[in-house]
mmCIF file of C-alpha atoms in Angstrom:
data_model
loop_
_atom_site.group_PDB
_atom_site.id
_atom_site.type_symbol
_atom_site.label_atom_id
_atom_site.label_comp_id
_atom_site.label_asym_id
_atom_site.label_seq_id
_atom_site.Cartn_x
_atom_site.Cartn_y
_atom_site.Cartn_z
ATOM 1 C CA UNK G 1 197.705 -259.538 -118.805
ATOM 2 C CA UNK G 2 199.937 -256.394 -118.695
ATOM 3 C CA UNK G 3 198.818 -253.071 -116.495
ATOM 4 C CA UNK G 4 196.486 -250.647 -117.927
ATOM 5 C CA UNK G 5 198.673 -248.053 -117.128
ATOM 6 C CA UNK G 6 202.959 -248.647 -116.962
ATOM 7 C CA UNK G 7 205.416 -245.776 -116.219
ATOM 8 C CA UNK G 8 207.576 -244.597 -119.096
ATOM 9 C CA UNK G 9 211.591 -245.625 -118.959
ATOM 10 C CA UNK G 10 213.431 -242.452 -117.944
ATOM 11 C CA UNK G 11 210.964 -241.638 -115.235
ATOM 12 C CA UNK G 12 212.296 -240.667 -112.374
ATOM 13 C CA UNK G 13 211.780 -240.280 -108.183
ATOM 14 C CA UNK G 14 211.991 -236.789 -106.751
ATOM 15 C CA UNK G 15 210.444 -237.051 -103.709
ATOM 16 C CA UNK G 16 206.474 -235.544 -102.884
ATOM 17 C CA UNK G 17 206.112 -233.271 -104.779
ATOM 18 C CA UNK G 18 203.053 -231.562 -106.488
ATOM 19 C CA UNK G 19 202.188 -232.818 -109.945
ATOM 20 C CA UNK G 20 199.199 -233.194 -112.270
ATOM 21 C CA UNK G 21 198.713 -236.117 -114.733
ATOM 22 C CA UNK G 22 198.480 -234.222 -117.964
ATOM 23 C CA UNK G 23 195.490 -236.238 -120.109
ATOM 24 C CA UNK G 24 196.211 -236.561 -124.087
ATOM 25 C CA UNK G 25 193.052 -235.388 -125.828
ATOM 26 C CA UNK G 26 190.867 -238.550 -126.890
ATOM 27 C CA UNK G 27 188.993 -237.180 -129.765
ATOM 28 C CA UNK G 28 185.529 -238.758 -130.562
ATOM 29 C CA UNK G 29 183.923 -238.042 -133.846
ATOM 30 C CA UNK G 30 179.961 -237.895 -132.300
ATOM 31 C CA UNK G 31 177.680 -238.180 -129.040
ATOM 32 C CA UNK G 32 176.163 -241.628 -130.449
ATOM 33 C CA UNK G 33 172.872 -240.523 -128.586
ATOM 34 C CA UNK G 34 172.210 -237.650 -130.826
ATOM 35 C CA UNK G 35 172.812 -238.682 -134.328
ATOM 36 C CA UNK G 36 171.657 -242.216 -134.656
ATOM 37 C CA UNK G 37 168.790 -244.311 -133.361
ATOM 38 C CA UNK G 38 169.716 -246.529 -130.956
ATOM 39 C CA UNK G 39 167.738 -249.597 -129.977
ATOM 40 C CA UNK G 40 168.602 -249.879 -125.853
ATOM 41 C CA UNK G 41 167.264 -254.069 -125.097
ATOM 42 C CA UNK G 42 168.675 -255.956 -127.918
ATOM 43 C CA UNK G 43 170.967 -258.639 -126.128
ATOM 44 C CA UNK G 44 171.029 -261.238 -129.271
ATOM 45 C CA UNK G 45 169.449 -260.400 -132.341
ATOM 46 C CA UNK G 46 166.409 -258.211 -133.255
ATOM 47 C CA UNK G 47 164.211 -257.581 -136.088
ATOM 48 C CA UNK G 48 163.421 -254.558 -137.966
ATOM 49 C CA UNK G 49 159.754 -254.756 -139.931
ATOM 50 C CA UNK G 50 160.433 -252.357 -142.652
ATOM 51 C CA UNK G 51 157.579 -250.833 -144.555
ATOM 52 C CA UNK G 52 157.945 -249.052 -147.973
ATOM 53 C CA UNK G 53 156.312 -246.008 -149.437
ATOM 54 C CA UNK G 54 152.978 -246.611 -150.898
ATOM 55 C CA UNK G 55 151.695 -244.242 -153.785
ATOM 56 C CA UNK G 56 149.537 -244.152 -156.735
ATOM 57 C CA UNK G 57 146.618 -245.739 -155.077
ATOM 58 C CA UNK G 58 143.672 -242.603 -155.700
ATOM 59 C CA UNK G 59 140.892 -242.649 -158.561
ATOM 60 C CA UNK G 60 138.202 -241.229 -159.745
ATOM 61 C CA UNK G 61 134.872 -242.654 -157.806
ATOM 62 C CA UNK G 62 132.737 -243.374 -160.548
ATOM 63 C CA UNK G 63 129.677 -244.711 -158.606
ATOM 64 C CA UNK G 64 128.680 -246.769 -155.930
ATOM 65 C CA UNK G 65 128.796 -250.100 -157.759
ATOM 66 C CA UNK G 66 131.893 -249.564 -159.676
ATOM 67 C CA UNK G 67 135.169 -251.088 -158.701
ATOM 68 C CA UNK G 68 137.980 -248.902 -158.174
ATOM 69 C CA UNK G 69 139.998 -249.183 -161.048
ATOM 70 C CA UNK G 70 143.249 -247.883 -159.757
ATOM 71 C CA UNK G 71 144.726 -251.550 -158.215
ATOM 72 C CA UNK G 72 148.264 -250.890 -157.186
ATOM 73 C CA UNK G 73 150.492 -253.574 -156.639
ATOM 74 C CA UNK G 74 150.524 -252.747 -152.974
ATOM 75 C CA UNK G 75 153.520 -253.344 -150.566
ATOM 76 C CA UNK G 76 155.532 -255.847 -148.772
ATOM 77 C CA UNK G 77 156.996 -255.627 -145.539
ATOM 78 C CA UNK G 78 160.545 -256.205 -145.445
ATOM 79 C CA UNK G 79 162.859 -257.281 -142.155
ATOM 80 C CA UNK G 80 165.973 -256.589 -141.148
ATOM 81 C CA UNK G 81 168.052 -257.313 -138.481
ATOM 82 C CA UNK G 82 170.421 -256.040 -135.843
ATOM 83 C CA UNK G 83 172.740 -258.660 -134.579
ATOM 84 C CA UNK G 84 174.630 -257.938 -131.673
ATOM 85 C CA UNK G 85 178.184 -259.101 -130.182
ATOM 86 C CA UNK G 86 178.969 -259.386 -126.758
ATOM 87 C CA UNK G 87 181.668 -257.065 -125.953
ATOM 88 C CA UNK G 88 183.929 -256.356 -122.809
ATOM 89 C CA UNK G 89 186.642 -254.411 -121.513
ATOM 90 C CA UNK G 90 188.988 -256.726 -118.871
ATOM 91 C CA UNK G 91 191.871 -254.790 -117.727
ATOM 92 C CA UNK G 92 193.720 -254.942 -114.635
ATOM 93 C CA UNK G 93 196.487 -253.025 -112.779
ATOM 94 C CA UNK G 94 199.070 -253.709 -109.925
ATOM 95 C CA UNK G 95 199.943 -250.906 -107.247
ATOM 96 C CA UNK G 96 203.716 -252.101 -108.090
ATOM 97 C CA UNK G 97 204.310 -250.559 -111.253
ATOM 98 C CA UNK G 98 204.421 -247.658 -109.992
ATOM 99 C CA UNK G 99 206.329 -248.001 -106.510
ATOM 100 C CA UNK G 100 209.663 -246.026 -107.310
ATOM 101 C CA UNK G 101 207.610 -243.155 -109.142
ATOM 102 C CA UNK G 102 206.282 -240.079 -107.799
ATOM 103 C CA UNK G 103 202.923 -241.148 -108.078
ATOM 104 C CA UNK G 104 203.448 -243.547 -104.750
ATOM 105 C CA UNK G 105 202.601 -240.647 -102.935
ATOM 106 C CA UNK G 106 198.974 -240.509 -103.901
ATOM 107 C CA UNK G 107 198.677 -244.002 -102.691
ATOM 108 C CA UNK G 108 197.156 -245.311 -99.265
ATOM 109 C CA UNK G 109 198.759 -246.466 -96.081
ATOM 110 C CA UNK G 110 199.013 -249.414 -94.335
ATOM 111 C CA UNK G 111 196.991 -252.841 -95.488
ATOM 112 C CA UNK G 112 195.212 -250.630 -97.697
ATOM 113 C CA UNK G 113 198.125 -249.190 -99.601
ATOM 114 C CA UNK G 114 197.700 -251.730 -103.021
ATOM 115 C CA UNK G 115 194.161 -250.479 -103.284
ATOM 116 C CA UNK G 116 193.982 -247.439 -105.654
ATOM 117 C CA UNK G 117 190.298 -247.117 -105.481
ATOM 118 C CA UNK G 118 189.669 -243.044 -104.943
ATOM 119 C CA UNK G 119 193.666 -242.545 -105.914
ATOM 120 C CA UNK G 120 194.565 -239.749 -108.791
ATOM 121 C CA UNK G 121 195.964 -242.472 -110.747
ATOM 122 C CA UNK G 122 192.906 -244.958 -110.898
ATOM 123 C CA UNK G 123 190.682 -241.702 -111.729
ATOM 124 C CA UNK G 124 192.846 -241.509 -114.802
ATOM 125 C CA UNK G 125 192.557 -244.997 -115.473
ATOM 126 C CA UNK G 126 188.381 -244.524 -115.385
ATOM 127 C CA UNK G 127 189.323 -241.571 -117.758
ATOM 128 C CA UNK G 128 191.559 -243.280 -120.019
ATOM 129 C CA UNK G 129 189.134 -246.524 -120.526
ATOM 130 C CA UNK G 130 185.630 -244.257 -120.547
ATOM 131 C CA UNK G 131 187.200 -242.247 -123.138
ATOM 132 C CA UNK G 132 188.552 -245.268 -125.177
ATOM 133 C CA UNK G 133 185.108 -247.277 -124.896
ATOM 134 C CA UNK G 134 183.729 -244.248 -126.696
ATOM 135 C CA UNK G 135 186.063 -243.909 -129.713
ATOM 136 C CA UNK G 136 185.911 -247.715 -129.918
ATOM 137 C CA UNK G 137 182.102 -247.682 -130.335
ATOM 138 C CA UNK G 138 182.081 -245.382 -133.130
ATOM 139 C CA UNK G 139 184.824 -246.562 -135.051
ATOM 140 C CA UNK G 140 183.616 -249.563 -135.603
ATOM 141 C CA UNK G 141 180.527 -248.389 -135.985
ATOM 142 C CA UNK G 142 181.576 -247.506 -139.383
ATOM 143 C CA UNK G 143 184.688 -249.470 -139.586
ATOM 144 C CA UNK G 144 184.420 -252.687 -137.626
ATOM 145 C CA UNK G 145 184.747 -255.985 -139.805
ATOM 146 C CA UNK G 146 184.855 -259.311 -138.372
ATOM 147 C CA UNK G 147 186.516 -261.257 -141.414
ATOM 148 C CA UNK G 148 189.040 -258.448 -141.397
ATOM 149 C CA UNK G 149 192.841 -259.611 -140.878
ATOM 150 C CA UNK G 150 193.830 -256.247 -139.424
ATOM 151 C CA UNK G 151 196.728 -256.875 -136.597
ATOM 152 C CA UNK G 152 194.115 -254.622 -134.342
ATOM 153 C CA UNK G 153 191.333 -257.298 -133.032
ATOM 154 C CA UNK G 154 189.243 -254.246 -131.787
ATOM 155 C CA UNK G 155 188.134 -254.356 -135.352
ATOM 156 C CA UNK G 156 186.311 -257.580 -135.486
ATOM 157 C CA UNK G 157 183.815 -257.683 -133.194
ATOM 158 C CA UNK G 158 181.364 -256.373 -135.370
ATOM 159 C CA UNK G 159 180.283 -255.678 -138.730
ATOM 160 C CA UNK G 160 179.727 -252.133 -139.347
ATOM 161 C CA UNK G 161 177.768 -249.353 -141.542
ATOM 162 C CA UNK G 162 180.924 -249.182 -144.502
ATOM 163 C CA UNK G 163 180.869 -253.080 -145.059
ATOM 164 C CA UNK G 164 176.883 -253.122 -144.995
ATOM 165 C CA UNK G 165 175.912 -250.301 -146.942
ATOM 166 C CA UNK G 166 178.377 -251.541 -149.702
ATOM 167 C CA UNK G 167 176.625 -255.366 -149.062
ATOM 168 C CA UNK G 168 173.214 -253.617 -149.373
ATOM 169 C CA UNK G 169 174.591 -251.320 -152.843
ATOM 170 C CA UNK G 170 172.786 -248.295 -150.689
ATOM 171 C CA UNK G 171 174.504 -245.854 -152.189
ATOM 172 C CA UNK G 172 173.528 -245.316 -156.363
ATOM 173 C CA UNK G 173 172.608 -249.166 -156.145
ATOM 174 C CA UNK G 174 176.700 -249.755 -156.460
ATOM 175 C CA UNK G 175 178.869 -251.368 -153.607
ATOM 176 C CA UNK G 176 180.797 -248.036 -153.781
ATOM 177 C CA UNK G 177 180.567 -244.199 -152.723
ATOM 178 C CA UNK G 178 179.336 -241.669 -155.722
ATOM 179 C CA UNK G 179 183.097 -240.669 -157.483
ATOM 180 C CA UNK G 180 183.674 -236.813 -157.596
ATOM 181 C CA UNK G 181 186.228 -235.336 -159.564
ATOM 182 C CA UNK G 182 188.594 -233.037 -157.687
ATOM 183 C CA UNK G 183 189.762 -230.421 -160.014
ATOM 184 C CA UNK G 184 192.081 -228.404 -157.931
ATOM 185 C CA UNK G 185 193.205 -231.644 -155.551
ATOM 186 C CA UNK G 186 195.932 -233.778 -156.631
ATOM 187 C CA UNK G 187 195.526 -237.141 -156.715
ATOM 188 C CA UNK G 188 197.944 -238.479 -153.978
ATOM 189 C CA UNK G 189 195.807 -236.133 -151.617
ATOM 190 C CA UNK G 190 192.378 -237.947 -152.401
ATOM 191 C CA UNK G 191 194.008 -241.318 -152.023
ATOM 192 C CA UNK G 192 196.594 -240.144 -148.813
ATOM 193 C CA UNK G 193 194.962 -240.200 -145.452
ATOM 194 C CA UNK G 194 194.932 -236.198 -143.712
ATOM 195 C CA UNK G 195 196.454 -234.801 -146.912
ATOM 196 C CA UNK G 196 195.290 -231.227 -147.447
ATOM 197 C CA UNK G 197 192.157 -230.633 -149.850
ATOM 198 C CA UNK G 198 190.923 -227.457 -151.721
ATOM 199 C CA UNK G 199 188.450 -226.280 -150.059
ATOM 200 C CA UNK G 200 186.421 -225.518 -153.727
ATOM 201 C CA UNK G 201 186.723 -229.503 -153.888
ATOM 202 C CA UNK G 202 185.226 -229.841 -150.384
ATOM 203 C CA UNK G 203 182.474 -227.595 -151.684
ATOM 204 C CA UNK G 204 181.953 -229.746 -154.773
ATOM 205 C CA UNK G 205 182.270 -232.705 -152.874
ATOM 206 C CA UNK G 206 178.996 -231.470 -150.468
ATOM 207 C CA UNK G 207 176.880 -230.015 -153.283
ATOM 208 C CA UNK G 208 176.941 -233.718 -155.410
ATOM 209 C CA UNK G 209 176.208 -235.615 -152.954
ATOM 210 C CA UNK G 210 173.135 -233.511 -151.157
ATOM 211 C CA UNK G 211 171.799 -232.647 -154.616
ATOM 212 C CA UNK G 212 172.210 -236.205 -155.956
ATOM 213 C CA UNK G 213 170.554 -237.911 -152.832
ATOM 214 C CA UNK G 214 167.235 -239.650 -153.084
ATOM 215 C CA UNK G 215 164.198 -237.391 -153.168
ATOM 216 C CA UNK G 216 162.892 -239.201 -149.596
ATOM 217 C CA UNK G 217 166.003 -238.315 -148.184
ATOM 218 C CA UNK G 218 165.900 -234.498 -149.345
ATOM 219 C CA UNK G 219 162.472 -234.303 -147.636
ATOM 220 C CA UNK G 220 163.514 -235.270 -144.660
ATOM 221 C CA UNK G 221 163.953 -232.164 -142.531
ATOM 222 C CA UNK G 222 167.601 -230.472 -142.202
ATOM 223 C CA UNK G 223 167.313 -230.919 -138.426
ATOM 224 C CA UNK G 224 167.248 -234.801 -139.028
ATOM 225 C CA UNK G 225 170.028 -235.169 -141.164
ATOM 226 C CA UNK G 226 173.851 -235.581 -140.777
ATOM 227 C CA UNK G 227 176.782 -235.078 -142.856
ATOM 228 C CA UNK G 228 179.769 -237.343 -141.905
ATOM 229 C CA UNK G 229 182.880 -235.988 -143.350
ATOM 230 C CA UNK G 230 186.656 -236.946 -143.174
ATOM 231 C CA UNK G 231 188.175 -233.959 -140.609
ATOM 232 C CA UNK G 232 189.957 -232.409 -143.959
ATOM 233 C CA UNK G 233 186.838 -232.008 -146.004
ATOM 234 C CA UNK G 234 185.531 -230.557 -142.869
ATOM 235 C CA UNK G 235 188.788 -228.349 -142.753
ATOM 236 C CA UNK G 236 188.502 -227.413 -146.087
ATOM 237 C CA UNK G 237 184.917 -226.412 -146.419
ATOM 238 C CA UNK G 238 185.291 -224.239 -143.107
ATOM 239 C CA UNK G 239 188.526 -222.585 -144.449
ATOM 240 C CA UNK G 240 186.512 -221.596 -147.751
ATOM 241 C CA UNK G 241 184.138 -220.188 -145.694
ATOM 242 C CA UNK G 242 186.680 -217.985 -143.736
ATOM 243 C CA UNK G 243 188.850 -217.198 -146.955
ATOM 244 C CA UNK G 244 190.397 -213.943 -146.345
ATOM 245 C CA UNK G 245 193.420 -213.733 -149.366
ATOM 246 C CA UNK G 246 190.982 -214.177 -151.781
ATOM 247 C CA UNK G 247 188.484 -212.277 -154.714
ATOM 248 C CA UNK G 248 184.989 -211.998 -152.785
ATOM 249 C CA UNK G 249 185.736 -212.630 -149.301
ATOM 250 C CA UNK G 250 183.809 -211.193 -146.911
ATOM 251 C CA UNK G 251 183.938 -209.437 -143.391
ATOM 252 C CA UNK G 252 182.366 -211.672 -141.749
ATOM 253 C CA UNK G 253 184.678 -214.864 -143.236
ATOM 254 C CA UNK G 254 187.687 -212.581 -141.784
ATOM 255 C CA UNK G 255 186.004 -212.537 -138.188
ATOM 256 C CA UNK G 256 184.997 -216.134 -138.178
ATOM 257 C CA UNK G 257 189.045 -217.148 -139.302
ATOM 258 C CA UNK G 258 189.878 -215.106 -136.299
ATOM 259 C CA UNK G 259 187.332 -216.263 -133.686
ATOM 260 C CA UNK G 260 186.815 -219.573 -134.805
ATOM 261 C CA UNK G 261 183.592 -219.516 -133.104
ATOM 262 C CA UNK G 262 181.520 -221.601 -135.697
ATOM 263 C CA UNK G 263 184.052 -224.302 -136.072
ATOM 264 C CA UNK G 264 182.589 -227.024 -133.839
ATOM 265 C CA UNK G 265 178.870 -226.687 -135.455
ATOM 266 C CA UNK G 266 179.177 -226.326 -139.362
ATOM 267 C CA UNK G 267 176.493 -226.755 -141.572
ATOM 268 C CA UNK G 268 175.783 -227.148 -145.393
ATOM 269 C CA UNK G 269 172.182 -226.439 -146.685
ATOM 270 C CA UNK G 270 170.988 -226.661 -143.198
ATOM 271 C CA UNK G 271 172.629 -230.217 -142.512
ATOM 272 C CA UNK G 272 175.302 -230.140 -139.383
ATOM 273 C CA UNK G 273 178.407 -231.689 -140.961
ATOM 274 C CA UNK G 274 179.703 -234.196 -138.391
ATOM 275 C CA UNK G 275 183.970 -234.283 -138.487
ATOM 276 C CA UNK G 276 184.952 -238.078 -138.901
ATOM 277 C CA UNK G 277 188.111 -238.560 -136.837
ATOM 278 C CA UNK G 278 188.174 -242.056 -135.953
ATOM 279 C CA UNK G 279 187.372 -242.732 -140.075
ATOM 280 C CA UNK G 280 191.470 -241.261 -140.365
ATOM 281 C CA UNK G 281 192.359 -243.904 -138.294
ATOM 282 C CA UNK G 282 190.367 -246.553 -139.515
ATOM 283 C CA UNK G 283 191.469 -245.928 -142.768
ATOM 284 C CA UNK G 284 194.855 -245.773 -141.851
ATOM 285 C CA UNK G 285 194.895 -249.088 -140.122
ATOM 286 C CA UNK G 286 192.837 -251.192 -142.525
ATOM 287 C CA UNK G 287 194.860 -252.171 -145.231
ATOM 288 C CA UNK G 288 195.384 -254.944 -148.605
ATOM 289 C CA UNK G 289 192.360 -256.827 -148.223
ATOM 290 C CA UNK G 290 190.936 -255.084 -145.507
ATOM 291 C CA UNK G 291 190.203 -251.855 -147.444
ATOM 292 C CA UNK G 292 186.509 -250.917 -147.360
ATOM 293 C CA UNK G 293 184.667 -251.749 -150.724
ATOM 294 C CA UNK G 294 183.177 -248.512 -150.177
ATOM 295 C CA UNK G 295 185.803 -246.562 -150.456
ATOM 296 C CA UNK G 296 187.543 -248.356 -153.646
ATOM 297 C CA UNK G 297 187.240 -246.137 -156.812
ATOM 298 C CA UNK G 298 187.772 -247.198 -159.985
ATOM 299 C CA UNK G 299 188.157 -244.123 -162.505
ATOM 300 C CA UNK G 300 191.299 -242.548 -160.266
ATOM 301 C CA UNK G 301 193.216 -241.097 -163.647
ATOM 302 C CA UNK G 302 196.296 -243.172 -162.461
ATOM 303 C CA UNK G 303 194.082 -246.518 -162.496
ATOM 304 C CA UNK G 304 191.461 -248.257 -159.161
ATOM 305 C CA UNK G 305 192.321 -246.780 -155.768
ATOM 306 C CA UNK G 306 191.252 -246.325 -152.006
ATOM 307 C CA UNK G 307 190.030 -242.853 -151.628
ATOM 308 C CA UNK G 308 190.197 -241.353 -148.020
ATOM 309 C CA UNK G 309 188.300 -238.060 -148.465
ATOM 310 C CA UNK G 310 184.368 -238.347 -148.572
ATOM 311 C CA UNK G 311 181.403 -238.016 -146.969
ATOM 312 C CA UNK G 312 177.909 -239.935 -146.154
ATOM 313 C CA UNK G 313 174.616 -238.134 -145.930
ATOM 314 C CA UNK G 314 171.869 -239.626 -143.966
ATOM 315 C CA UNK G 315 169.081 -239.427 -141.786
ATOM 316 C CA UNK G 316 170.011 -239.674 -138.233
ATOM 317 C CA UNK G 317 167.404 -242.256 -137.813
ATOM 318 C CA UNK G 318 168.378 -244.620 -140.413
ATOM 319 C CA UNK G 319 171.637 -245.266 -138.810
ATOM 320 C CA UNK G 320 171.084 -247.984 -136.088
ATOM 321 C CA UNK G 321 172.891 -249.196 -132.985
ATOM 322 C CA UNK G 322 171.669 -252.069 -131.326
ATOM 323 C CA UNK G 323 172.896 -252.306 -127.572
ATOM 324 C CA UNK G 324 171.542 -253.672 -124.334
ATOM 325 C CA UNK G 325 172.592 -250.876 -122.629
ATOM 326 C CA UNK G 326 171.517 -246.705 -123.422
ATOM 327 C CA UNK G 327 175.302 -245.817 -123.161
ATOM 328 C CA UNK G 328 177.835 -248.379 -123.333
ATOM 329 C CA UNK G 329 180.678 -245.835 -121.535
ATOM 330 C CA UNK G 330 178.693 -245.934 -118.163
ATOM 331 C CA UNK G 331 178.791 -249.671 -117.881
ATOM 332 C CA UNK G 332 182.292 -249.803 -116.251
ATOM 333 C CA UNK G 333 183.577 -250.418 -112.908
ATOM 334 C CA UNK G 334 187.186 -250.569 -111.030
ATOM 335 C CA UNK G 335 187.203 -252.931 -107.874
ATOM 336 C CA UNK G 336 189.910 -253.480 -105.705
ATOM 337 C CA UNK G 337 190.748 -257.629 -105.037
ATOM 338 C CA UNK G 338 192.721 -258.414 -102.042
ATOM 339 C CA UNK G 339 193.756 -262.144 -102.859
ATOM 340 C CA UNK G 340 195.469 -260.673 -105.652
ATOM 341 C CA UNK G 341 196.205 -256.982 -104.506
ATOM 342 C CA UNK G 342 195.133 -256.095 -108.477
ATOM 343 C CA UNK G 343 193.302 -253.206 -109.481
ATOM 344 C CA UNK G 344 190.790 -254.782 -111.904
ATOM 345 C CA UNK G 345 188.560 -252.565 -114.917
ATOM 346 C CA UNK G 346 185.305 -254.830 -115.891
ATOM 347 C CA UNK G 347 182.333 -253.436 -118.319
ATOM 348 C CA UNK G 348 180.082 -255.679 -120.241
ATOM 349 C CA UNK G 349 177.564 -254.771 -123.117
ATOM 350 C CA UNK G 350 176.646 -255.790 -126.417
ATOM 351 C CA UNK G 351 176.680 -254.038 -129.725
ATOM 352 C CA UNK G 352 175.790 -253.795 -133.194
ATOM 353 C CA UNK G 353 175.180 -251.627 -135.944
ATOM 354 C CA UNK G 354 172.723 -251.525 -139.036
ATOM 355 C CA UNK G 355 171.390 -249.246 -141.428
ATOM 356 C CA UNK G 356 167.248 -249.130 -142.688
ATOM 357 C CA UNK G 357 166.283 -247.828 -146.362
ATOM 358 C CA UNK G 358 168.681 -247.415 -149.782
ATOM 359 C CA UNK G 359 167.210 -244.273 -149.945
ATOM 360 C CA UNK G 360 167.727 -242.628 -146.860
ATOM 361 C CA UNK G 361 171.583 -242.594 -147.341
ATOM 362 C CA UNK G 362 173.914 -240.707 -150.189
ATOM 363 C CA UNK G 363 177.803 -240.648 -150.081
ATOM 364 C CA UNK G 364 180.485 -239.082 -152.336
ATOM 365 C CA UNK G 365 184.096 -239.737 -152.487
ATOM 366 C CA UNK G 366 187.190 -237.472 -154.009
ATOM 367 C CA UNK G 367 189.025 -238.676 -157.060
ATOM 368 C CA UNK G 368 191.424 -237.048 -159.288
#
C-alpha cells in the first residue's frame, strides 16, 4: 500500500523555513445528523415494523346491541430492513517520503524521528481522511451500488437511497424521478453535469415537485422536510431570487446578490433546500450501465437520456442510516508502529442506508 500523503515532483528543499500546508476545500453536501434518522446499534441487519395510516373506521352508534357497521379492512404491518456493510479506512504512511522536503523540519529527533504522531503533517493527514470519511458517507448514501462496475470501488459497499427508491417505484409508483419540462434550458444542460440552468426552470422544477408530493408528505411540517437539489438548481433558484437586470426585481434581491448572506440556508415554501455536491460527482463518475434508473428519462425531445439536474423532497425522518456508530468520522485513529517505523490510519464502522414510506418522498428531474 502506497502513502496517504506523497510529495508532488518539482518540490523542492530550501532549508527551515516557515510554511503552512494550504488545505483544498472538501465540500460535503449535509451534517448526516440533522437531516436523516439515523439508527446508532445496527452491526448486521435490522428490522423496521412499518405501520400504515388507518382511516374510515367511525359510525354512527345506533344502540347498544347493534354492531358497528363501519368494518374497515384494517391494516397490516409491513417490515423493512436496514442491512449494513462493514466498512474501513486502512491507510498507512512512511516518515521517508518526505525526507528531502521542507516538511522534515516539523519532524522529531532522535529514535523518535519516524513517528509523526503530534507533527503538522499527520494533523493534515487526520484532516484529509476525517474530511474524506464524510463525503464518502453521503455519497453513497445516495449513490453507492454494489453491482456497479464503476473503476471507483468506494461505490460498492453499499446500496443506496437512488437504486432503492427506484426498486421500491417511491416516486409516482415509477422506477424514475417526476419529468419536468425546462422551457428556457437547453437540453444538453439538463443532461450535462454543472451546466448552467434558468433559474425560472429551477423555480418550475421546485413548485412540481412540492405541489405534486403526496398529501402525508405536505402535512408534514416545513421544519421536517428537506429539499435535495443538484448545486445548479440551487444556483439558479438563489440567483432568481437576487435578479437585479430584470422587470420586477426588488431592493432587497439587489442587497442579498451583494451580501450573499442567505446563500448557505435557502428555503422554498418553508423547506431548507439542501445543495447536492457529491450527487455532481456521482453522476459524473457512474456511467453506461451504472447510470441510476432514477435519473433515466424517457421523453428528452432528442430521444431517453440521463438527466443531472433534479431534486428529491422528503421527510428528514424517512431517510435512514443504519450505523453502529453515532458518527462514523470520529471512529479514526493514527498510531505510530516501531517494527515497521509506518504511520498507520485505522477506523472501523458499518453502514447502510434505507428509506420508509412511498409517500413520504417526491422527486422531479429537468428535461427539455
Amino acid at each position: 500500500m502506497g502513502n496517504i500523503a506523497q510529495h508532488q515532483v518539482g518540490m523542492t528543499y530550501a532549508g527551515s523555513y516557515a510554511s503552512k500546508i494550504l488545505l483544498e476545500p472538501m465540500f460535503r453536501s449535509d451534517d448526516i445528523m440533522r437531516n436523516y434518522t439515523v439508527y446508532p446499534n445496527v452491526k448486521f441487519k435490522q428490522n423496521l415494523m412499518m405501520a400504515p395510516k388507518l382511516s374510515g373506521i367511525t359510525a354512527l352508534n345506533t344502540g347498544c346491541t347493534t354492531d358497528n357497521t363501519c368494518d374497515p379492512a384494517g391494516f397490516s404491518i409491513e417490515q423493512k430492513t436496514i442491512e449494513v456493510s462493514n466498512v474501513s479506512v486502512k491507510q498507512v504512511q512512511c516518515w521517508k517520503e518526505f525526507q528531502d522536503q521542507f516538511l522534515v523540519e516539523s519532524y522529531k529527533a532522535g529514535i523518535n524521528m519516524p513517528d509523526l504522531t503530534g507533527t503538522q503533517l499527520a494533523d493534515v493527514i487526520l484532516n484529509r481522511v476525517r474530511h474524506g470519511i464524510q463525503s464518502d458517507v453521503v455519497r453513497n448514501m445516495w449513490a453507492g451500488n454494489t453491482a456497479a462496475a464503476v473503476a471507483d470501488c468506494t461505490y460498492t459497499w453499499a446500496d443506496g437511497l437512488w437504486k432503492k427508491l427506484s426498486a421500491g417505484n417511491a416516486i409516482n409508483g415509477t422506477t424514475r424521478l417526476r419529468e419536468v419540462t425546462a422551457t428556457s434550458t437547453s437540453e444538453t444542460n439538463c443532461k450535462t453535469v454543472g451546466a448552467a440552468i434558468a433559474g425560472s426552470d429551477a423555480i418550475t422544477l421546485l413548485t412540481e415537485v412540492f405541489d405534486t408530493a403526496p398529501s402525508e408528505l405536505q402535512q408534514i411540517p416545513a421544519s421536517e422536510k428537506r429539499m435535495f437539489v443538484t448545486p445548479n438548481i440551487y444556483n439558479a433558484y438563489y440567483g432568481a431570487l437576487t435578479a437585479v437586470s430584470v422587470n420586477g426585481a426588488v431592493d432587497y434581491g439587489h442587497s442579498e446578490a451583494q451580501s450573499g448572506v442567505n446563500y448557505a440556508r435557502l428555503r422554498f415554501r418553508g423547506v431548507e433546500l439542501i445543495p447536492m455536491y457529491e450527487w455532481d460527482v456521482a453522476l459524473t463518475a457512474l456511467t453506461g450501465a451504472d447510470l441510476p434508473p432514477l435519473f433515466t428519462m424517457p421523453n428528452f425531445s432528442g430521444g431517453a437520456g440521463n438527466a443531472t439536474q433534479g431534486c428529491i423532497y422528503a421527510a428528514s425522518d424517512n431517510l435512514i442510516i443504519g450505523s453502529n456508530v453515532n458518527d462514523p468520522d470520529t471512529q479514526l485513529k493514527m498510531f505510530y508502529d516501531e517494527v515497521s517505523e509506518n504511520m498507520y490510519i485505522r477506523s472501523n464502522f458499518t453502514m447502510g442506508y434505507q428509506y420508509g414510506w412511498n409517500s413520504l418522498v417526491n422527486g422531479g428531474a429537468l428535461i427539455a
